Amino acid sequence: MAKTFYIETFGCQMNVHDSEKVAGKLLSSGYRQVETADEADLVLYNTCSIREKAAQKVFTRLNEYKRARGAGKLFGVIGCVAQQEGEKIFEAAPHVSLVAGSASYSRFSDLLVQLESGNRRVTGLSLDTDATFETDFTHRDNPFRAYITIIEGCDKHCAYCVVPFTRGRERSRTSQNVLEEARKLADAGYSEIQLLGQNVNSYRDPSPAAVSFANLLGKVAEIPGIRRVRFTTSHPRDFTRDIVHAIESHPALCNQVHLPVQSGSTEVLRRMRRDYTREEYLERIRWMRESKRPISISTDIIVGFPGETEHDFEQTMDLLFEVGYHSIFSFQYSPRPNTESLAFEDTIPKEEKGRRLRILQERQRSMQIERNQRLVGTEQEVLIEGRNNREEDGRRQWKGRTVQNMVLNFTVPDELACGVAAGQYMHVRVTSAGPNSLVGVATRGDEACVSWPPSMMRPAPENVFHVLS
Ligand code: 5AD
Ligand code: SF4
């Protein structure tokens, strides 16, 4: 009987996609994916170490599970905590037999062979990679929206960030290779592509074609069958005007940009080593505001960075008004191993960090309510993600996402209900709005919609995700 595996994922979309790659390797090595750790012979945790809390979760999870029902199973810790803690994990959690960082997934099959031959301390921790972007074995969890990594690693040196230590140096994939994968995905029925990278817009095509990031976006958006292209995460320093032009010229390129600011204070940005000032960041926002297509903007913010004064914080609060973000992901500063800011005195008490975060989130929340209210009465095209458990007017809701990446929960009148399914597009009139999502009623189906073959409607057991941003 085939061996079974269960994989649980913490962290960013890069990690979610890495889990798809690892799952693909396991499947091609004869393993079968199961939906609970209980059923699995091999339990994998794909981990995140961006903040201390995220990293600790791994050990809590490992110990809880091992104590409860772990007898006879093999455990592996992969991803950023694995890369960061390395072999120390074997000491902290002796029941773990595999520790591997993301740079070693291309040789995951070798690691499995070692595990199967009885080695109980298998490691894949080298950050030297030959930059192979293998895709043959990727086992995607979603039958209509696909991730494509275009750049791995990070060469920026933000003072607070572990990523350069957990994912290694920046390396881009050739444009031909990216486009080939995107075409294959379109042929297989995928209609949305999300291009991924820690700093996706730092992409540099290593091939002689030297396609720029903005041109690559345009080329992916032009592939027949691809209706939505998103990209994440952009670094403000490398955010160029031609990205805005690409969004204006390609309807399939979603008018939505995630542009982490981290702080509204130039002084804090300088100490964070972000390589831009508040004014330079706002200039990029202006480019987007001047665009012919309205672009929704989201961001990441850290409060309580060492030395952040009340005045610095006020500048971040003002920035919320100035930009009018569609959404924000905000965090209290967390000192991380190896980073430059670990040596800075963590001057701000935990309670004060908590207070700043609360105030920031409250302001953003009320701005989102106001902004979303303005969408009531508009018609939005959604890509249907699946069913909701909630009901509205006695009908079970569907969940969709708008072009600008908002969640829209909606009901479908009887006359439109025939054949509605995840992966299809529908037009929905917004009837009410909350801070984080919209509610609506479908008004019409989509002429260009294809019916999904039954095999595509049944994705294999899904990975469990805890996505960050
Ligand atoms: N503490 C708090 N938040 C952090 N982030 C990255 N490093 C830290 C840290 N040490 C946040 C940043 C980043 C997001 C993914 O996580 O806002 O953009
Ligand atoms: Fe977490 Fe960063 Fe690793 Fe993503 S790259 S999983 S955010 S530590």
Short mmCIF file of C-alpha atoms and ligand atoms in Angstrom, two decimals:
data_model
loop_
_atom_site.label_atom_id
_atom_site.label_comp_id
_atom_site.label_asym_id
_atom_site.label_seq_id
_atom_site.Cartn_x
_atom_site.Cartn_y
_atom_site.Cartn_z
CA MET A 1 0.00 0.00 0.00
CA ALA A 2 1.24 3.51 -0.81
CA LYS A 3 2.69 5.53 2.03
CA THR A 4 0.66 8.53 3.03
CA PHE A 5 1.57 12.13 3.83
CA TYR A 6 -0.10 15.15 5.36
CA ILE A 7 1.22 18.65 4.90
CA GLU A 8 0.27 21.76 6.85
CA THR A 9 1.43 25.18 5.71
CA PHE A 10 2.11 28.37 7.66
CA GLY A 11 3.19 31.72 6.22
CA CYS A 12 3.07 33.50 2.90
CA GLN A 13 1.89 32.50 -0.58
CA MET A 14 5.46 31.47 -1.41
CA ASN A 15 5.16 28.84 1.28
CA VAL A 16 1.74 27.76 0.06
CA HIS A 17 3.18 27.26 -3.40
CA ASP A 18 6.27 25.50 -2.00
CA SER A 19 3.94 23.01 -0.32
CA GLU A 20 2.38 22.34 -3.71
CA LYS A 21 5.85 21.60 -5.09
CA VAL A 22 6.73 19.31 -2.18
CA ALA A 23 3.36 17.54 -2.46
CA GLY A 24 4.09 16.96 -6.15
CA LYS A 25 7.46 15.40 -5.34
CA LEU A 26 5.87 13.12 -2.75
CA LEU A 27 3.10 12.04 -5.11
CA SER A 28 5.61 11.24 -7.83
CA SER A 29 7.57 9.19 -5.30
CA GLY A 30 4.54 6.96 -4.66
CA TYR A 31 3.04 8.70 -1.64
CA ARG A 32 -0.65 9.45 -1.28
CA GLN A 33 -1.91 12.72 0.22
CA VAL A 34 -4.37 12.50 3.11
CA GLU A 35 -6.48 15.13 4.81
CA THR A 36 -5.53 14.62 8.45
CA ALA A 37 -2.29 14.04 10.31
CA ASP A 38 -3.97 11.01 11.93
CA GLU A 39 -4.09 9.12 8.65
CA ALA A 40 -0.55 10.01 7.59
CA ASP A 41 2.71 8.05 7.78
CA LEU A 42 4.66 11.25 7.16
CA VAL A 43 3.57 14.56 8.72
CA LEU A 44 5.15 17.70 7.28
CA TYR A 45 4.97 21.21 8.68
CA ASN A 46 5.93 23.93 6.22
CA THR A 47 6.89 26.73 8.54
CA CYS A 48 7.21 30.51 8.76
CA SER A 49 9.67 32.42 10.92
CA ILE A 50 8.77 35.99 10.03
CA ARG A 51 7.70 36.78 13.60
CA GLU A 52 8.47 34.97 16.81
CA LYS A 53 4.88 33.87 17.33
CA ALA A 54 4.75 32.22 13.90
CA ALA A 55 7.98 30.34 14.57
CA GLN A 56 6.88 29.15 18.03
CA LYS A 57 3.67 27.75 16.61
CA VAL A 58 5.66 24.98 14.92
CA PHE A 59 7.05 23.61 18.15
CA THR A 60 3.71 23.87 19.90
CA ARG A 61 2.09 21.99 17.03
CA LEU A 62 4.79 19.32 16.92
CA ASN A 63 4.73 18.65 20.63
CA GLU A 64 0.95 18.65 20.97
CA TYR A 65 0.54 16.26 18.13
CA LYS A 66 3.37 13.93 19.06
CA ARG A 67 2.03 13.60 22.60
CA ALA A 68 -1.54 12.98 21.42
CA ARG A 69 -1.25 10.58 18.50
CA GLY A 70 2.17 10.62 16.93
CA ALA A 71 3.35 7.06 17.59
CA GLY A 72 4.81 5.34 14.53
CA LYS A 73 4.77 8.43 12.35
CA LEU A 74 7.62 10.32 10.74
CA PHE A 75 7.77 14.09 11.17
CA GLY A 76 9.42 16.66 8.96
CA VAL A 77 9.90 20.40 9.49
CA ILE A 78 10.43 22.29 6.25
CA GLY A 79 10.44 25.94 5.21
CA CYS A 80 11.74 29.02 6.98
CA VAL A 81 11.96 27.75 10.58
CA ALA A 82 13.77 24.66 9.30
CA GLN A 83 16.29 26.82 7.45
CA GLN A 84 16.71 29.14 10.39
CA GLU A 85 16.99 26.62 13.23
CA GLY A 86 18.63 23.82 11.23
CA GLU A 87 19.79 20.78 13.14
CA LYS A 88 18.82 22.39 16.46
CA ILE A 89 15.30 21.19 15.64
CA PHE A 90 16.42 17.58 16.15
CA GLU A 91 17.41 18.47 19.72
CA ALA A 92 14.28 20.49 20.48
CA ALA A 93 11.93 17.92 18.93
CA PRO A 94 13.67 14.52 18.84
CA HIS A 95 10.79 12.89 16.96
CA VAL A 96 11.56 15.02 13.88
CA SER A 97 13.50 13.12 11.20
CA LEU A 98 13.65 15.64 8.38
CA VAL A 99 14.66 19.32 8.41
CA ALA A 100 14.77 21.09 5.05
CA GLY A 101 14.68 24.67 3.79
CA SER A 102 13.06 25.85 0.58
CA ALA A 103 16.30 25.98 -1.42
CA SER A 104 16.56 22.19 -1.17
CA TYR A 105 13.12 21.24 -2.48
CA SER A 106 14.50 20.54 -5.95
CA ARG A 107 16.26 17.56 -4.38
CA PHE A 108 13.38 16.56 -2.13
CA SER A 109 13.20 13.10 -3.73
CA ASP A 110 16.78 12.39 -2.56
CA LEU A 111 15.82 13.46 0.95
CA LEU A 112 12.89 11.04 0.85
CA VAL A 113 15.16 8.18 -0.21
CA GLN A 114 17.37 8.88 2.80
CA LEU A 115 14.33 8.99 5.08
CA GLU A 116 13.01 5.71 3.70
CA SER A 117 16.35 4.00 4.16
CA GLY A 118 16.13 4.64 7.89
CA ASN A 119 18.13 7.86 8.32
CA ARG A 120 16.43 9.71 11.17
CA ARG A 121 18.36 12.98 10.79
CA VAL A 122 17.89 13.94 7.17
CA THR A 123 18.77 17.55 6.32
CA GLY A 124 18.45 19.83 3.31
CA LEU A 125 19.86 23.11 4.53
CA SER A 126 22.23 24.39 1.89
CA LEU A 127 21.29 27.80 0.52
CA ASP A 128 23.53 27.30 -2.53
CA THR A 129 21.16 26.53 -5.28
CA ASP A 130 21.61 26.20 -8.99
CA ALA A 131 18.45 28.26 -9.41
CA THR A 132 16.56 25.45 -11.10
CA PHE A 133 12.88 26.23 -11.18
CA GLU A 134 11.46 22.75 -11.54
CA THR A 135 7.75 22.71 -12.14
CA ASP A 136 7.06 19.27 -13.52
CA PHE A 137 5.98 17.82 -10.20
CA THR A 138 3.97 20.72 -8.82
CA HIS A 139 0.67 19.46 -7.46
CA ARG A 140 -1.65 22.47 -7.43
CA ASP A 141 -4.44 22.57 -4.88
CA ASN A 142 -6.68 24.88 -6.80
CA PRO A 143 -8.01 23.90 -10.24
CA PHE A 144 -8.49 27.43 -11.56
CA ARG A 145 -5.99 29.76 -9.85
CA ALA A 146 -2.29 28.95 -10.07
CA TYR A 147 0.85 30.36 -8.50
CA ILE A 148 4.03 30.73 -10.52
CA THR A 149 7.29 31.63 -8.77
CA ILE A 150 9.26 34.04 -10.95
CA ILE A 151 11.94 35.05 -8.45
CA GLU A 152 13.24 33.32 -5.32
CA GLY A 153 15.12 34.73 -2.35
CA CYS A 154 15.84 38.30 -1.36
CA ASP A 155 18.85 40.59 -1.72
CA LYS A 156 17.40 43.52 0.18
CA HIS A 157 18.60 44.03 3.70
CA CYS A 158 15.62 45.25 5.66
CA ALA A 159 16.91 45.52 9.21
CA TYR A 160 14.05 43.50 10.75
CA CYS A 161 13.67 40.67 8.26
CA VAL A 162 14.68 37.01 8.37
CA VAL A 163 13.85 36.25 4.75
CA PRO A 164 17.36 36.75 3.32
CA PHE A 165 18.55 34.19 5.89
CA THR A 166 15.80 31.66 5.23
CA ARG A 167 15.42 31.90 1.47
CA GLY A 168 18.88 32.90 0.32
CA ARG A 169 20.04 35.13 -2.53
CA GLU A 170 17.76 36.53 -5.18
CA ARG A 171 17.49 34.43 -8.34
CA SER A 172 15.08 34.99 -11.23
CA ARG A 173 13.71 32.48 -13.65
CA THR A 174 13.99 33.00 -17.40
CA SER A 175 11.03 34.69 -19.04
CA GLN A 176 10.70 31.79 -21.53
CA ASN A 177 10.40 29.37 -18.64
CA VAL A 178 7.76 31.49 -16.88
CA LEU A 179 5.74 31.91 -20.06
CA GLU A 180 5.95 28.22 -20.88
CA GLU A 181 4.51 27.34 -17.48
CA ALA A 182 1.79 29.99 -17.80
CA ARG A 183 0.78 28.65 -21.23
CA LYS A 184 0.63 25.09 -19.91
CA LEU A 185 -1.58 26.27 -17.07
CA ALA A 186 -3.89 28.12 -19.46
CA ASP A 187 -4.15 24.97 -21.59
CA ALA A 188 -5.04 23.00 -18.48
CA GLY A 189 -7.97 25.36 -17.77
CA TYR A 190 -6.45 27.76 -15.25
CA SER A 191 -7.75 31.29 -15.74
CA GLU A 192 -6.00 33.16 -12.93
CA ILE A 193 -2.24 33.33 -12.47
CA GLN A 194 -0.46 34.83 -9.48
CA LEU A 195 3.19 35.61 -10.07
CA LEU A 196 5.16 35.23 -6.88
CA GLY A 197 8.39 36.51 -5.40
CA GLN A 198 9.54 38.01 -2.09
CA ASN A 199 10.25 41.11 -4.18
CA VAL A 200 8.43 40.14 -7.31
CA ASN A 201 9.19 43.41 -9.12
CA SER A 202 12.94 43.00 -8.58
CA TYR A 203 12.66 40.36 -11.31
CA ARG A 204 15.59 40.38 -13.76
CA ASP A 205 15.26 38.01 -16.72
CA PRO A 206 18.54 36.06 -16.80
CA SER A 207 18.03 35.07 -20.47
CA PRO A 208 19.30 37.10 -23.45
CA ALA A 209 15.71 38.21 -24.07
CA ALA A 210 16.04 40.41 -20.92
CA VAL A 211 12.27 40.88 -20.64
CA SER A 212 11.47 43.52 -18.02
CA PHE A 213 9.08 42.75 -15.17
CA ALA A 214 6.39 45.03 -16.62
CA ASN A 215 6.69 43.36 -20.04
CA LEU A 216 6.54 39.93 -18.46
CA LEU A 217 3.28 40.94 -16.77
CA GLY A 218 1.91 42.00 -20.14
CA LYS A 219 3.02 38.80 -21.86
CA VAL A 220 1.39 36.58 -19.21
CA ALA A 221 -1.79 38.68 -19.39
CA GLU A 222 -1.96 38.16 -23.17
CA ILE A 223 -1.98 34.37 -23.02
CA PRO A 224 -5.32 33.14 -24.38
CA GLY A 225 -7.47 31.75 -21.57
CA ILE A 226 -5.78 33.80 -18.84
CA ARG A 227 -8.33 36.25 -17.48
CA ARG A 228 -6.66 37.48 -14.30
CA VAL A 229 -3.00 38.07 -13.49
CA ARG A 230 -1.85 39.22 -10.06
CA PHE A 231 1.64 39.65 -8.65
CA THR A 232 2.94 39.80 -5.12
CA THR A 233 4.89 41.20 -3.25
CA SER A 234 6.23 44.43 -4.75
CA HIS A 235 9.05 46.39 -3.17
CA PRO A 236 8.55 50.17 -3.42
CA ARG A 237 12.18 50.77 -4.40
CA ASP A 238 11.85 48.70 -7.58
CA PHE A 239 8.29 49.80 -8.35
CA THR A 240 8.49 51.52 -11.72
CA ARG A 241 5.97 53.51 -13.69
CA ASP A 242 5.90 50.95 -16.49
CA ILE A 243 4.12 48.55 -14.10
CA VAL A 244 1.26 51.06 -13.93
CA HIS A 245 1.35 51.38 -17.73
CA ALA A 246 1.16 47.59 -18.06
CA ILE A 247 -1.96 47.57 -15.83
CA GLU A 248 -3.49 50.29 -18.01
CA SER A 249 -2.80 48.41 -21.24
CA HIS A 250 -3.77 44.86 -20.26
CA PRO A 251 -7.32 44.29 -19.03
CA ALA A 252 -6.32 40.83 -17.73
CA LEU A 253 -3.75 42.38 -15.42
CA CYS A 254 -5.71 42.99 -12.23
CA ASN A 255 -5.80 46.60 -11.12
CA GLN A 256 -4.57 45.73 -7.66
CA VAL A 257 -1.13 46.22 -6.14
CA HIS A 258 0.28 45.12 -2.79
CA LEU A 259 2.98 47.65 -1.91
CA PRO A 260 4.32 47.22 1.64
CA VAL A 261 5.27 50.56 3.20
CA GLN A 262 6.18 49.30 6.71
CA SER A 263 6.22 52.84 8.20
CA GLY A 264 5.07 56.33 7.29
CA SER A 265 8.14 57.94 8.85
CA THR A 266 11.22 58.55 6.71
CA GLU A 267 13.40 58.31 9.80
CA VAL A 268 12.03 54.86 10.70
CA LEU A 269 12.29 53.76 7.06
CA ARG A 270 15.96 54.80 7.09
CA ARG A 271 16.65 52.70 10.18
CA MET A 272 14.68 49.83 8.67
CA ARG A 273 16.96 50.15 5.59
CA ARG A 274 13.99 50.24 3.26
CA ASP A 275 15.84 52.43 0.73
CA TYR A 276 13.01 54.90 0.13
CA THR A 277 11.53 57.90 1.89
CA ARG A 278 7.91 58.60 2.71
CA GLU A 279 7.84 61.04 -0.23
CA GLU A 280 9.28 58.51 -2.68
CA TYR A 281 6.68 55.98 -1.56
CA LEU A 282 3.92 58.55 -2.02
CA GLU A 283 5.23 59.32 -5.50
CA ARG A 284 4.58 55.70 -6.47
CA ILE A 285 1.10 55.96 -4.98
CA ARG A 286 0.54 59.06 -7.14
CA TRP A 287 1.51 57.13 -10.28
CA MET A 288 -1.20 54.64 -9.43
CA ARG A 289 -3.74 57.34 -8.59
CA GLU A 290 -3.11 58.96 -11.97
CA SER A 291 -3.71 55.66 -13.78
CA LYS A 292 -6.57 55.39 -16.27
CA ARG A 293 -7.76 52.32 -14.35
CA PRO A 294 -8.45 52.77 -10.63
CA ILE A 295 -5.88 50.64 -8.81
CA SER A 296 -6.62 49.22 -5.38
CA ILE A 297 -3.62 49.32 -3.07
CA SER A 298 -2.86 47.23 -0.02
CA THR A 299 0.14 47.30 2.29
CA ASP A 300 2.07 45.83 5.22
CA ILE A 301 2.86 47.94 8.28
CA ILE A 302 5.07 47.25 11.29
CA VAL A 303 4.39 49.23 14.46
CA GLY A 304 6.80 49.62 17.37
CA PHE A 305 10.05 49.29 15.42
CA PRO A 306 12.94 50.16 17.83
CA GLY A 307 13.01 53.91 18.38
CA GLU A 308 9.62 54.60 16.74
CA THR A 309 8.42 57.78 18.44
CA GLU A 310 4.83 58.88 18.89
CA HIS A 311 5.49 61.37 16.08
CA ASP A 312 6.78 58.59 13.77
CA PHE A 313 3.69 56.57 14.54
CA GLU A 314 1.42 59.56 13.84
CA GLN A 315 3.02 59.77 10.40
CA THR A 316 2.05 56.16 9.72
CA MET A 317 -1.50 56.97 10.89
CA ASP A 318 -1.59 59.96 8.51
CA LEU A 319 -0.39 57.80 5.67
CA LEU A 320 -3.53 55.66 5.99
CA PHE A 321 -5.58 58.80 5.21
CA GLU A 322 -3.26 59.92 2.48
CA VAL A 323 -3.20 56.63 0.59
CA GLY A 324 -6.65 55.20 1.37
CA TYR A 325 -5.60 51.56 1.33
CA HIS A 326 -8.08 48.89 0.34
CA SER A 327 -6.62 46.71 3.08
CA ILE A 328 -3.58 46.49 5.33
CA PHE A 329 -1.69 43.72 7.10
CA SER A 330 -0.26 45.18 10.28
CA PHE A 331 2.08 43.70 12.85
CA GLN A 332 3.89 44.51 16.07
CA TYR A 333 7.64 44.52 15.59
CA SER A 334 9.18 41.19 16.57
CA PRO A 335 12.97 40.90 16.98
CA ARG A 336 14.31 38.05 14.83
CA PRO A 337 17.52 36.02 14.87
CA ASN A 338 20.41 37.18 12.63
CA THR A 339 18.75 40.45 11.70
CA GLU A 340 20.40 43.85 12.05
CA SER A 341 17.67 45.30 14.26
CA LEU A 342 18.15 42.53 16.81
CA ALA A 343 21.04 44.68 18.06
CA PHE A 344 18.82 47.78 18.34
CA GLU A 345 17.35 48.35 21.75
CA ASP A 346 13.72 47.21 21.60
CA THR A 347 12.60 50.43 23.31
CA ILE A 348 8.85 50.19 23.04
CA PRO A 349 7.01 48.20 25.70
CA LYS A 350 4.73 45.41 24.50
CA GLU A 351 1.63 47.24 25.77
CA GLU A 352 2.54 50.33 23.77
CA LYS A 353 3.10 48.27 20.61
CA GLY A 354 -0.29 46.70 21.22
CA ARG A 355 -1.90 50.13 21.67
CA ARG A 356 -0.42 51.48 18.45
CA LEU A 357 -1.51 48.41 16.53
CA ARG A 358 -5.05 48.70 17.87
CA ILE A 359 -5.39 52.37 16.96
CA LEU A 360 -3.98 51.75 13.49
CA GLN A 361 -6.29 48.83 12.83
CA GLU A 362 -9.32 50.75 14.13
CA ARG A 363 -8.64 53.66 11.79
CA GLN A 364 -8.15 51.34 8.84
CA ARG A 365 -11.29 49.40 9.72
CA SER A 366 -13.48 52.50 9.74
CA MET A 367 -11.94 53.66 6.46
CA GLN A 368 -12.61 50.26 4.91
CA ILE A 369 -16.25 50.31 6.02
CA GLU A 370 -16.67 53.72 4.40
CA ARG A 371 -14.87 52.71 1.22
CA ASN A 372 -16.73 49.43 0.87
CA GLN A 373 -20.09 51.14 1.44
CA ARG A 374 -19.43 53.11 -1.71
CA LEU A 375 -19.44 49.85 -3.67
CA VAL A 376 -23.05 49.08 -2.72
CA GLY A 377 -25.13 49.16 -5.90
CA THR A 378 -22.17 48.51 -8.24
CA GLU A 379 -21.80 45.38 -10.34
CA GLN A 380 -18.61 43.37 -9.95
CA GLU A 381 -17.20 40.45 -11.86
CA VAL A 382 -16.20 37.64 -9.49
CA LEU A 383 -14.22 34.48 -9.89
CA ILE A 384 -16.16 31.92 -7.88
CA GLU A 385 -14.01 30.23 -5.24
CA GLY A 386 -16.59 27.89 -3.74
CA ARG A 387 -19.59 27.70 -1.44
CA ASN A 388 -20.03 29.46 1.85
CA ASN A 389 -21.64 28.04 4.93
CA ARG A 390 -23.64 31.21 5.47
CA GLU A 391 -27.13 31.78 4.10
CA GLU A 392 -28.80 34.94 2.83
CA ASP A 393 -32.60 35.03 2.21
CA GLY A 394 -32.74 31.26 2.71
CA ARG A 395 -30.16 30.54 0.02
CA ARG A 396 -26.68 29.24 0.64
CA GLN A 397 -24.06 31.78 -0.41
CA TRP A 398 -21.23 31.40 -2.86
CA LYS A 399 -17.87 33.04 -2.28
CA GLY A 400 -16.14 34.96 -5.03
CA ARG A 401 -13.29 37.41 -5.49
CA THR A 402 -13.52 40.66 -7.40
CA VAL A 403 -10.84 41.85 -9.83
CA GLN A 404 -9.53 44.06 -7.03
CA ASN A 405 -9.24 41.01 -4.80
CA MET A 406 -12.15 41.69 -2.45
CA VAL A 407 -14.20 38.84 -1.08
CA LEU A 408 -17.79 39.02 -2.31
CA ASN A 409 -20.27 36.57 -0.80
CA PHE A 410 -23.33 36.23 -2.96
CA THR A 411 -26.49 34.32 -3.65
CA VAL A 412 -27.64 33.12 -7.05
CA PRO A 413 -31.29 33.50 -8.11
CA ASP A 414 -32.91 30.26 -9.35
CA GLU A 415 -32.93 31.32 -12.98
CA LEU A 416 -29.12 31.65 -12.95
CA ALA A 417 -28.34 28.72 -10.67
CA CYS A 418 -27.90 26.05 -13.32
CA GLY A 419 -24.25 25.00 -13.64
CA VAL A 420 -22.82 27.60 -11.25
CA ALA A 421 -19.54 26.23 -9.92
CA ALA A 422 -16.19 27.16 -8.45
CA GLY A 423 -13.80 28.39 -11.13
CA GLN A 424 -16.48 30.19 -13.14
CA TYR A 425 -16.99 33.93 -13.47
CA MET A 426 -20.24 35.71 -12.65
CA HIS A 427 -21.48 39.26 -12.42
CA VAL A 428 -22.76 40.23 -9.00
CA ARG A 429 -24.55 43.33 -7.73
CA VAL A 430 -23.25 44.45 -4.35
CA THR A 431 -26.10 44.82 -1.83
CA SER A 432 -24.22 45.44 1.42
CA ALA A 433 -20.68 45.86 2.68
CA GLY A 434 -18.68 45.12 5.81
CA PRO A 435 -15.11 46.11 6.62
CA ASN A 436 -13.55 43.05 5.01
CA SER A 437 -16.05 41.71 2.53
CA LEU A 438 -19.05 42.48 0.38
CA VAL A 439 -22.43 40.78 0.02
CA GLY A 440 -24.39 40.61 -3.21
CA VAL A 441 -26.74 38.89 -5.64
CA ALA A 442 -25.69 37.42 -8.98
CA THR A 443 -27.10 39.28 -11.97
CA ARG A 444 -25.74 37.27 -14.86
CA GLY A 445 -23.41 34.45 -15.76
CA ASP A 446 -20.40 34.78 -17.94
CA GLU A 447 -20.63 34.08 -21.66
CA ALA A 448 -16.97 33.21 -21.88
CA CYS A 449 -17.32 30.69 -19.06
CA VAL A 450 -16.23 27.18 -19.80
CA SER A 451 -17.71 24.25 -17.97
CA TRP A 452 -15.13 22.48 -15.90
CA PRO A 453 -14.52 18.84 -16.67
CA PRO A 454 -15.62 16.80 -13.62
CA SER A 455 -12.02 15.77 -12.87
CA MET A 456 -11.07 19.41 -12.34
CA MET A 457 -13.92 20.02 -9.95
CA ARG A 458 -12.51 17.54 -7.49
CA PRO A 459 -9.16 18.79 -6.28
CA ALA A 460 -7.06 16.27 -4.36
CA PRO A 461 -7.06 16.57 -0.55
CA GLU A 462 -6.20 20.14 0.21
CA ASN A 463 -3.22 21.33 2.13
CA VAL A 464 -4.09 23.23 5.29
CA PHE A 465 -3.04 26.84 4.94
CA HIS A 466 -2.45 29.59 7.44
CA VAL A 467 -1.67 32.40 5.04
CA LEU A 468 0.00 35.55 6.25
CA SER A 469 -0.49 38.12 3.61
N1 5AD B 1 8.43 41.90 12.95
C1 5AD B 1 7.17 42.22 12.58
N2 5AD B 1 6.72 42.14 11.33
C2 5AD B 1 7.58 41.74 10.38
N3 5AD B 1 7.45 41.58 9.05
C3 5AD B 1 8.62 41.14 8.55
N4 5AD B 1 9.52 41.02 9.52
C4 5AD B 1 8.91 41.39 10.68
C5 5AD B 1 9.33 41.48 12.02
N5 5AD B 1 10.58 41.17 12.40
C6 5AD B 1 6.21 41.91 8.32
C7 5AD B 1 6.48 42.94 7.23
C8 5AD B 1 6.41 42.13 5.97
C9 5AD B 1 5.37 41.10 6.34
C10 5AD B 1 5.33 39.89 5.48
O1 5AD B 1 5.71 40.76 7.66
O2 5AD B 1 5.43 43.89 7.29
O3 5AD B 1 6.06 42.89 4.85
FE1 SF4 B 2 7.30 33.47 6.50
FE2 SF4 B 2 8.94 35.03 5.14
FE3 SF4 B 2 9.31 32.46 5.07
FE4 SF4 B 2 7.18 33.52 3.81
S1 SF4 B 2 9.38 33.83 3.35
S2 SF4 B 2 7.18 31.75 5.11
S3 SF4 B 2 6.71 35.19 5.25
S4 SF4 B 2 9.49 33.78 6.86
#
